CSV table of C-alpha atoms in Angstrom, one decimal:
chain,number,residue,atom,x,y,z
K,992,UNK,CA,0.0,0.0,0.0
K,993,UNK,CA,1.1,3.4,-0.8
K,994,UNK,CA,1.1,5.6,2.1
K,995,UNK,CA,0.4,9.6,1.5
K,996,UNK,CA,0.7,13.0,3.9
K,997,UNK,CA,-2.8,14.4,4.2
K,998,UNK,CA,-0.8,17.7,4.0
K,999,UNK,CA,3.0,18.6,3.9
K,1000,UNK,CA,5.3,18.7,7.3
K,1001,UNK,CA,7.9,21.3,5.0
K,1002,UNK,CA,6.7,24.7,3.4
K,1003,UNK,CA,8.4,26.8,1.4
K,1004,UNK,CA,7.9,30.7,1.2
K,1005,UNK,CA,9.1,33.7,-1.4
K,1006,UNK,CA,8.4,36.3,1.6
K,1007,UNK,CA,9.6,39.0,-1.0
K,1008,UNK,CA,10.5,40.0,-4.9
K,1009,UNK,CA,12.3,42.5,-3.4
K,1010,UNK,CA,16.4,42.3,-3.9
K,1011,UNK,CA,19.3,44.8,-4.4
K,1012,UNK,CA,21.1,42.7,-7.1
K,1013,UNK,CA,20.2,42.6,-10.5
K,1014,UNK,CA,21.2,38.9,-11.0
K,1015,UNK,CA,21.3,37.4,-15.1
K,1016,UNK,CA,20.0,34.4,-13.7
K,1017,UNK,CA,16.7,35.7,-11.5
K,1018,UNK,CA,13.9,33.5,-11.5
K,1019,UNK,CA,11.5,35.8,-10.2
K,1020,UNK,CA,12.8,39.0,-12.2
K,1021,UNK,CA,13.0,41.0,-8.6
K,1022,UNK,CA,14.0,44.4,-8.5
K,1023,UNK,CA,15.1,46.8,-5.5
K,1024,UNK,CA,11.4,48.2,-5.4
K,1025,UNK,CA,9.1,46.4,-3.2
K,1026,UNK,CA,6.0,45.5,-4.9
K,1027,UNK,CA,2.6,46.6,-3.6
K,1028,UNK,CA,0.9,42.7,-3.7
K,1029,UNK,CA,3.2,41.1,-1.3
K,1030,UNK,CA,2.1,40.2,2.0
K,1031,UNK,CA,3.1,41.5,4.9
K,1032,UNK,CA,4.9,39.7,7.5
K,1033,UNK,CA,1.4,40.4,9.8
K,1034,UNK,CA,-0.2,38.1,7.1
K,1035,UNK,CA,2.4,35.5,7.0
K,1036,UNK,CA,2.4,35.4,11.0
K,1037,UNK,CA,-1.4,34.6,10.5
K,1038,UNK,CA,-0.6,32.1,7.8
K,1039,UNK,CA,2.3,30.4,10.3
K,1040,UNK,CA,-0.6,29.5,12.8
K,1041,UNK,CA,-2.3,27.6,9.7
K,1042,UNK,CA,0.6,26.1,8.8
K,1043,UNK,CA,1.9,24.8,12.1
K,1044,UNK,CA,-1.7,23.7,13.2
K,1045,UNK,CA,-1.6,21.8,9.7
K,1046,UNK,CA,1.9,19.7,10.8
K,1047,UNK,CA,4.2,21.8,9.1
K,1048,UNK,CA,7.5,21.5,10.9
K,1049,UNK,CA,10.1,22.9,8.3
K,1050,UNK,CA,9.7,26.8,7.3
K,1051,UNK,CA,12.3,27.6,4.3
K,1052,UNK,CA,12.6,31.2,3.3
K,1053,UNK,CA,13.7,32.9,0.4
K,1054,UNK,CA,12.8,35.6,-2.1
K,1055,UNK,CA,14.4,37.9,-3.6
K,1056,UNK,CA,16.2,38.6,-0.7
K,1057,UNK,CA,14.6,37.5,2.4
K,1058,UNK,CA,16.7,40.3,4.5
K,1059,UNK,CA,15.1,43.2,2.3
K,1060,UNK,CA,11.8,42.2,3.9
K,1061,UNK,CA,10.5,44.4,6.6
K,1062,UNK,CA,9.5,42.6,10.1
K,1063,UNK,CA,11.8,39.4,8.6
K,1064,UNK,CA,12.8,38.9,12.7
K,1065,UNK,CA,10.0,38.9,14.2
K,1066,UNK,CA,9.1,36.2,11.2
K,1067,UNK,CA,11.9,34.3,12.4
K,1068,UNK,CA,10.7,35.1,16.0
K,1069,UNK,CA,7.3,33.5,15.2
K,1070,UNK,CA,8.4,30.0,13.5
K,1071,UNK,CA,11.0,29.2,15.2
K,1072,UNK,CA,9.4,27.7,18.3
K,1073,UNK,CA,7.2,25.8,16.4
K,1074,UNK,CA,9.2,24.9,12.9
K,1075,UNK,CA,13.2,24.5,11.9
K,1076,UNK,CA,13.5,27.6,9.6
K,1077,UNK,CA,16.3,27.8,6.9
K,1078,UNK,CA,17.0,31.1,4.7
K,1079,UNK,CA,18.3,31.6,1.3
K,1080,UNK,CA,20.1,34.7,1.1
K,1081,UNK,CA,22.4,36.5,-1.3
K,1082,UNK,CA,24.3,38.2,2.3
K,1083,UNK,CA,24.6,41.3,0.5
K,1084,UNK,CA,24.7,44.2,3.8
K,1085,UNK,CA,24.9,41.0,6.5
K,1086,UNK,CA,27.4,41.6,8.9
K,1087,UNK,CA,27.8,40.0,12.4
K,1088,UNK,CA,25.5,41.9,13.8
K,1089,UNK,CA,22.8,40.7,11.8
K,1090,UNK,CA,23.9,37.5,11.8
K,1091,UNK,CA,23.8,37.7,16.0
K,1092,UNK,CA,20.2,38.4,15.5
K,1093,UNK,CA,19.3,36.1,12.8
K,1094,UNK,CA,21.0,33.3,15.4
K,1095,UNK,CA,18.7,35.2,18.5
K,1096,UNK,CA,15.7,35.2,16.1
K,1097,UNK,CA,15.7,31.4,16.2
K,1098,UNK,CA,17.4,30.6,12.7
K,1099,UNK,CA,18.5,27.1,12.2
K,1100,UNK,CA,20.0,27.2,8.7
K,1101,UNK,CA,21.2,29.3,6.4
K,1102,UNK,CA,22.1,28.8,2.7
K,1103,UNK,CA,24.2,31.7,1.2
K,1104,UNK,CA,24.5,32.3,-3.1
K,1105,UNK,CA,28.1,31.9,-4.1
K,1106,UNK,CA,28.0,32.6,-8.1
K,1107,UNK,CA,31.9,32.2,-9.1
K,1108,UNK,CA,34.9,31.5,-7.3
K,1109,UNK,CA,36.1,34.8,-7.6
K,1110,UNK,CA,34.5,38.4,-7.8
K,1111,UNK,CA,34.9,38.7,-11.7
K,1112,UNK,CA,32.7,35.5,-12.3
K,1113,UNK,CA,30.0,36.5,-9.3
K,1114,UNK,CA,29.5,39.9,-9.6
K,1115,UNK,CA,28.9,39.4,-13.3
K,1116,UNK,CA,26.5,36.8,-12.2
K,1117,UNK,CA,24.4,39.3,-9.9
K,1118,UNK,CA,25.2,42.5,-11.7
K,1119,UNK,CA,26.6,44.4,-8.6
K,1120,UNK,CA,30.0,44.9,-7.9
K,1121,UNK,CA,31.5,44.1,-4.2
K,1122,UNK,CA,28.6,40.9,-4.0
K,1123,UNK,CA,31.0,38.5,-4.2
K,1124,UNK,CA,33.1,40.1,-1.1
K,1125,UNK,CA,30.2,40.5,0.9
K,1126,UNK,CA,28.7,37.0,-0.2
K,1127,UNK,CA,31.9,35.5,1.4
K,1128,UNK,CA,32.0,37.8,4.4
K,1129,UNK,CA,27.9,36.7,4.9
K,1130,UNK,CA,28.9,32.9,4.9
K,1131,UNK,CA,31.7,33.7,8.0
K,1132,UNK,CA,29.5,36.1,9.5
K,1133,UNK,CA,26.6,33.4,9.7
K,1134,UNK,CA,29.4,30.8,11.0
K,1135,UNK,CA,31.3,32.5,13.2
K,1136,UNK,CA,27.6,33.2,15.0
K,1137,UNK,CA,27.1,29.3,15.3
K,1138,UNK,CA,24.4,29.3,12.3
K,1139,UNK,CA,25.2,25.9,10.4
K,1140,UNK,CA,25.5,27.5,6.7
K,1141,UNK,CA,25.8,26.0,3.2
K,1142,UNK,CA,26.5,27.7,0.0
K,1143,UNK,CA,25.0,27.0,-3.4
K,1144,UNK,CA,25.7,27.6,-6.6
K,1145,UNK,CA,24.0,27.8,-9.6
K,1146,UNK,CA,25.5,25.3,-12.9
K,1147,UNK,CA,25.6,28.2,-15.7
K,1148,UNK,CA,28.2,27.9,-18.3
K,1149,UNK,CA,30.0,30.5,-16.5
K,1150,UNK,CA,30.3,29.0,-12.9
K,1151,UNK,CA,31.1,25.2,-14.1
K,1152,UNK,CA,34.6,25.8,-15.1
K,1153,UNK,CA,35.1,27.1,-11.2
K,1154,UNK,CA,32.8,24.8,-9.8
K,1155,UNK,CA,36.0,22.6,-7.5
K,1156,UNK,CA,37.3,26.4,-6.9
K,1157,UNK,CA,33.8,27.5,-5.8
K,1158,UNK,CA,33.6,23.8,-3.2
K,1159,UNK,CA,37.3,24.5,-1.9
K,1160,UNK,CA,35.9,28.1,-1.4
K,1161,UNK,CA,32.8,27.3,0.5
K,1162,UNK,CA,35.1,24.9,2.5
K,1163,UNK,CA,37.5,27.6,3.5
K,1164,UNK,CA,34.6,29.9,5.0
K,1165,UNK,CA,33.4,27.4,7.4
K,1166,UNK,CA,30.5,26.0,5.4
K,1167,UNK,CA,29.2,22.9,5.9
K,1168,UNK,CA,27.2,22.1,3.2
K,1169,UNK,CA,27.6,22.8,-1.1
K,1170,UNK,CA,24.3,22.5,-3.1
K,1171,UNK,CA,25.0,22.8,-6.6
K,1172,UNK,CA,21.9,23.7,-8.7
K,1173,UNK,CA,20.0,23.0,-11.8
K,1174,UNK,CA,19.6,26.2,-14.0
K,1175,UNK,CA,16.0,26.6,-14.7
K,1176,UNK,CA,14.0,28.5,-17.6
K,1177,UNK,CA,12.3,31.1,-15.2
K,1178,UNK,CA,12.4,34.7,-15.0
K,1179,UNK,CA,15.3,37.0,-16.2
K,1180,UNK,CA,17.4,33.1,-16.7
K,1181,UNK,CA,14.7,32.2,-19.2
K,1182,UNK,CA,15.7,35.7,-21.6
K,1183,UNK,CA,19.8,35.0,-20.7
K,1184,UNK,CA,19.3,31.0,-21.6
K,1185,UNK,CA,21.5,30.9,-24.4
K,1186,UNK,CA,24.5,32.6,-22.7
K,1187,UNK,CA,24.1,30.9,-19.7
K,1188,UNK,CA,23.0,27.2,-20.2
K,1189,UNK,CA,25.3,24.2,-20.8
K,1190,UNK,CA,24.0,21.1,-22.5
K,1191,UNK,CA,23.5,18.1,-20.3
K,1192,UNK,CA,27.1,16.3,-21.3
K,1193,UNK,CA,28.3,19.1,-19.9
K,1194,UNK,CA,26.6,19.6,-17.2
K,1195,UNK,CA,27.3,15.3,-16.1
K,1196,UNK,CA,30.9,16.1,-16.8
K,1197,UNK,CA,31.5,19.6,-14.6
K,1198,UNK,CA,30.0,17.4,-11.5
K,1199,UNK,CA,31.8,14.2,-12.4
K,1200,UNK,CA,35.6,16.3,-11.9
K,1201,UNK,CA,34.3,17.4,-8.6
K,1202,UNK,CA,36.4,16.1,-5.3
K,1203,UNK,CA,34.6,17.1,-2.3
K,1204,UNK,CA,37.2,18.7,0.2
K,1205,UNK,CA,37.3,17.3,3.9
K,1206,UNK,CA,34.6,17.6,6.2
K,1207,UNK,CA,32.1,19.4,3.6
K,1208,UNK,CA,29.0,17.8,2.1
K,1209,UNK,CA,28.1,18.0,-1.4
K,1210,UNK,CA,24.2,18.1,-2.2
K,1211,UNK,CA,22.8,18.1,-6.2
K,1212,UNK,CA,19.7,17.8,-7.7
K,1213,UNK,CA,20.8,15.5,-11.4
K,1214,UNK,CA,18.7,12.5,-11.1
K,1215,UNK,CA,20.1,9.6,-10.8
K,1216,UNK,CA,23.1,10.4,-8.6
K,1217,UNK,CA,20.9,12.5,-5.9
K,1218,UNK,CA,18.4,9.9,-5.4
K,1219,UNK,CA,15.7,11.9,-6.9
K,1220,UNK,CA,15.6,14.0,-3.9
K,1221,UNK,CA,13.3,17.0,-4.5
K,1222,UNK,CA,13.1,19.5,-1.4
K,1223,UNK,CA,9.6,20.6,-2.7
K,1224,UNK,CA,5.9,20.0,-2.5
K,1225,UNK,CA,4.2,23.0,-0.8
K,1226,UNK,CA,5.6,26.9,-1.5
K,1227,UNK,CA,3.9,30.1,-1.1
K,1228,UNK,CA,4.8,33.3,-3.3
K,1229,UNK,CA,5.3,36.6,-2.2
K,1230,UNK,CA,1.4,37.2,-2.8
K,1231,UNK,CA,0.4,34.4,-1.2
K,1232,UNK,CA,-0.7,32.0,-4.2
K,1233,UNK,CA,0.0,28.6,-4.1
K,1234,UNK,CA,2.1,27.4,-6.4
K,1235,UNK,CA,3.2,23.7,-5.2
K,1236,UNK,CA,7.2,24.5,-5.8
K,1237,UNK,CA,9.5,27.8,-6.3
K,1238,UNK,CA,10.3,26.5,-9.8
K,1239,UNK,CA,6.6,26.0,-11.0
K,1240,UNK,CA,5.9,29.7,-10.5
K,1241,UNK,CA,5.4,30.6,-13.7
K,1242,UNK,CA,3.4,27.9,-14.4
K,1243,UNK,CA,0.7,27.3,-11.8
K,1244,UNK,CA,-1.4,29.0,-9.3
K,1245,UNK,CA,-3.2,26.5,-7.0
K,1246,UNK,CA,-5.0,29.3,-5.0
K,1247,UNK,CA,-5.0,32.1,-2.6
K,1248,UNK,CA,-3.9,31.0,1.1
K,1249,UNK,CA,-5.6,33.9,2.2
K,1250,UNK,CA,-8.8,33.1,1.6
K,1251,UNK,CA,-8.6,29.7,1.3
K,1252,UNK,CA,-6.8,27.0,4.0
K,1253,UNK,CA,-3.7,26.0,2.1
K,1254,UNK,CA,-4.5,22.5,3.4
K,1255,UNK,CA,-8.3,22.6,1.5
K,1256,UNK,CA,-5.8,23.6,-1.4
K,1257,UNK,CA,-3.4,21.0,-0.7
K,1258,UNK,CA,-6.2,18.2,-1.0
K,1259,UNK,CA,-8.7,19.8,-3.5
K,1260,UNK,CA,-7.4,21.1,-6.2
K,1261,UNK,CA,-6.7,18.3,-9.1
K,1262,UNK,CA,-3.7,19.7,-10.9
K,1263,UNK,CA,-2.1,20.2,-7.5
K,1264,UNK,CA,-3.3,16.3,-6.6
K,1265,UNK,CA,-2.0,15.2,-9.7
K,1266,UNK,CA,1.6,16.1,-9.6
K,1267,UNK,CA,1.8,14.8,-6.2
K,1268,UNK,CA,0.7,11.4,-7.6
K,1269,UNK,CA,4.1,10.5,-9.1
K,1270,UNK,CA,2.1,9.9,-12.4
K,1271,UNK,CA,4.8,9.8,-15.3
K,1272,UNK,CA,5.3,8.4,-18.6
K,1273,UNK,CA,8.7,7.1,-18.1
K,1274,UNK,CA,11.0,6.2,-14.8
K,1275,UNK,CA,14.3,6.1,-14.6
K,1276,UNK,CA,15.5,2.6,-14.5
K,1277,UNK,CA,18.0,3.3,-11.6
K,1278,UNK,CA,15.1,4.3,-9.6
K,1279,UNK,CA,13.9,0.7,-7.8
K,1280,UNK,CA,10.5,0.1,-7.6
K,1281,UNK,CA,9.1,1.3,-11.3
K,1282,UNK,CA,6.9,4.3,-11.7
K,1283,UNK,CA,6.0,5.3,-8.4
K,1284,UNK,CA,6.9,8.2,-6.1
K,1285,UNK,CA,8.8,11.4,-8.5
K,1286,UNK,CA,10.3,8.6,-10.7
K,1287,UNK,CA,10.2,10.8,-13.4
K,1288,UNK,CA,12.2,13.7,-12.2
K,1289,UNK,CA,11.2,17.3,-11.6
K,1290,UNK,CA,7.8,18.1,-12.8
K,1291,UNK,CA,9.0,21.9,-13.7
K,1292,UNK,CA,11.5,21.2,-16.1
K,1293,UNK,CA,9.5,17.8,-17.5
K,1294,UNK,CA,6.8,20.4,-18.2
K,1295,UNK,CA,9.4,23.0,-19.4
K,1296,UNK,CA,10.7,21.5,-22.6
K,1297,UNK,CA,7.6,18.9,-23.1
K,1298,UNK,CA,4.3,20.7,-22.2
K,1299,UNK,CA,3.2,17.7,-20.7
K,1300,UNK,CA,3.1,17.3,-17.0
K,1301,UNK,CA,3.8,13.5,-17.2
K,1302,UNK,CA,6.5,13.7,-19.1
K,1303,UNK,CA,10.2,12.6,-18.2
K,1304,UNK,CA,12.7,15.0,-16.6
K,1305,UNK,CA,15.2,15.9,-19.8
K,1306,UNK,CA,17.8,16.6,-16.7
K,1307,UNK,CA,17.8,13.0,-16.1
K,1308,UNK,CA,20.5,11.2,-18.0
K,1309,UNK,CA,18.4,8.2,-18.7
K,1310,UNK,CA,15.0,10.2,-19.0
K,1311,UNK,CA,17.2,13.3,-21.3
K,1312,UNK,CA,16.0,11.0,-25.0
K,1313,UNK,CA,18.2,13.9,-26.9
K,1314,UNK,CA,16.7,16.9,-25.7
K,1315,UNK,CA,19.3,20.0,-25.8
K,1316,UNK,CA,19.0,21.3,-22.6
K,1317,UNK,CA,21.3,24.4,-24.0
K,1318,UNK,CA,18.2,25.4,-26.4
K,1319,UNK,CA,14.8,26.7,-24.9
K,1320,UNK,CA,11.5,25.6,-27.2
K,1321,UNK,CA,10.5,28.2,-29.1
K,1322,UNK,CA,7.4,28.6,-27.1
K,1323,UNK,CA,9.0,29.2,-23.7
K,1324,UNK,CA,11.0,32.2,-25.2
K,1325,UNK,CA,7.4,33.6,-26.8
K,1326,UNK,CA,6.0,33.2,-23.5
């Protein structure tokens, strides 16, 4: 018997679209102004007591830049008695001090951007000189206040050739933890595709050279060497639509958790249902156990390159069947 949650124990929130980089590779095309729609941190304090009543147990933030946000402690303040919360941040402006009262706030995690090895390679990366300085300074900052941080890094054509550079880095700040990440065809990365994306050879071969330095641990998300394991499930946008996952923003909107229990959304709504079902056309044969579960990879970049939600993940070295992941269809660029 296949056994389901009645509703998620992790949730994932874009508290803002608010961000002072201008990064090639944004998936939610932020800017510096905040935008009028998002919800306040009042709101998402109501939505927390919702959520935790619900089970939810794991709070992960991000944006935009989570530290733009207005009220973001006494967000942290609010969950962290009752969940483990983890931040994605750019650090751009965090300094001890902040990271003294992220720790205070009740921060368990937090995940800093490193886009290059060197400045050249990030700051190109976020479009604003001096992030790369104060990206590296965030990730000691963070540390040195007893904050267990990782880094991660984006695969782009740019930051493969530095990607053992960029592990050796994170290792030398005191990180304990290296996700690297699937580019995906959203936002401001979607209209820079062609200079940034590396075909899926490529790709395989820039995290086959890797050697993981001492003591850190390396985390990925190419199926079938990460087990197929997907972090998402339930995620909230900065104006409060459900949207199931960060990297299916652009192509779904389950509801509005403000008038509407995100657990009634959770178990109504039959899109939502459906891609929870592990429904796919093909499995990965290294995957044990046939078709059930996510077999069949991430359902935003199955649905990217195929329109079909059941689909196989092209990112998927068994499941790619000669799809150049280098090339965008012509109907995602028209889009």
């Amino acid at each position: 018997m296949k056994l389901a949650l009645d509703s998620p124990t992790s949730m994932t929130i874009g508290l803002t679209e608010t961000c002072p980089l201008r990064c090639r590779h944004c998936y939610a095309d932020c800017s510096a102004e905040p935008r009028q729609e998002e919800l306040s941190v009042d709101q998402w304090v109501v939505l927390l007591d919702d959520f935790a009543a619900q089970g939810v147990i794991q709070l992960y933030i991000e944006g935009g830049e989570p530290l733009a946000k207005p009220g973001l402690f006494d967000l942290l303040r609010a969950a962290s008695p009752r969940m483990m919360t983890m931040m994605r941040t750019h650090g751009y402006g965090l300094d001890h001090i902040m990271g003294a009262t992220l720790r205070d706030a009740g921060l368990g995690r937090a995940l800093v951007d490193l886009m290059g090895a060197c400045a050249e390679t990030h700051d190109t990366h976020t479009g604003v000189p001096g992030s790369f300085a104060q990206a590296c300074a965030a990730v000691q900052h963070l540390v040195a206040c007893g904050i267990p941080t990782d880094a991660l890094v984006i695969l782009t054509r740019q930051t493969a050739p530095e990607l053992q550079a960029i592990l050796n880095l994170a290792q030398r700040l005191g990180a304990s933890r290296v996700g690297v990440l699937r580019l995906y065809p959203l936002g401001r990365a979607k209209r820079n595709w062609s200079d940034l994306a590396l075909p899926l050879n490529e790709q395989m071969a820039a995290l086959a050279a890797l050697q993981v330095p001492q003591g850190l641990t390396l985390m990925q998300s190419w199926h079938p060497k990460d087990r197929n394991c997907c972090w998402q499930g339930a995620a909230i946008n900065a104006r409060g639509r459900a949207i199931g996952c960060m990297y299916l923003r652009e192509y779904v909107d389950f509801g509005d958790v403000t008038t509407t229990s995100f657990r009634e959304i959770w178990q109504s709504h039959p899109l939502y249902r459906d891609l929870r079902s592990g429904r796919v056309d093909e499995s990965c044969k290294s995957s044990k156990g046939g078709g059930d579960g996510s077999k069949g990879g991430c359902r935003s970049t199955a649905f990217a390159w195929s329109g079909s939600w059941t689909a196989p993940d092209p990112f998927d070295i068994e499941l790619n069947n000669g799809v150049d992941l280098a090339q965008l269809p012509s109907r995602l660029l028209d889009a």
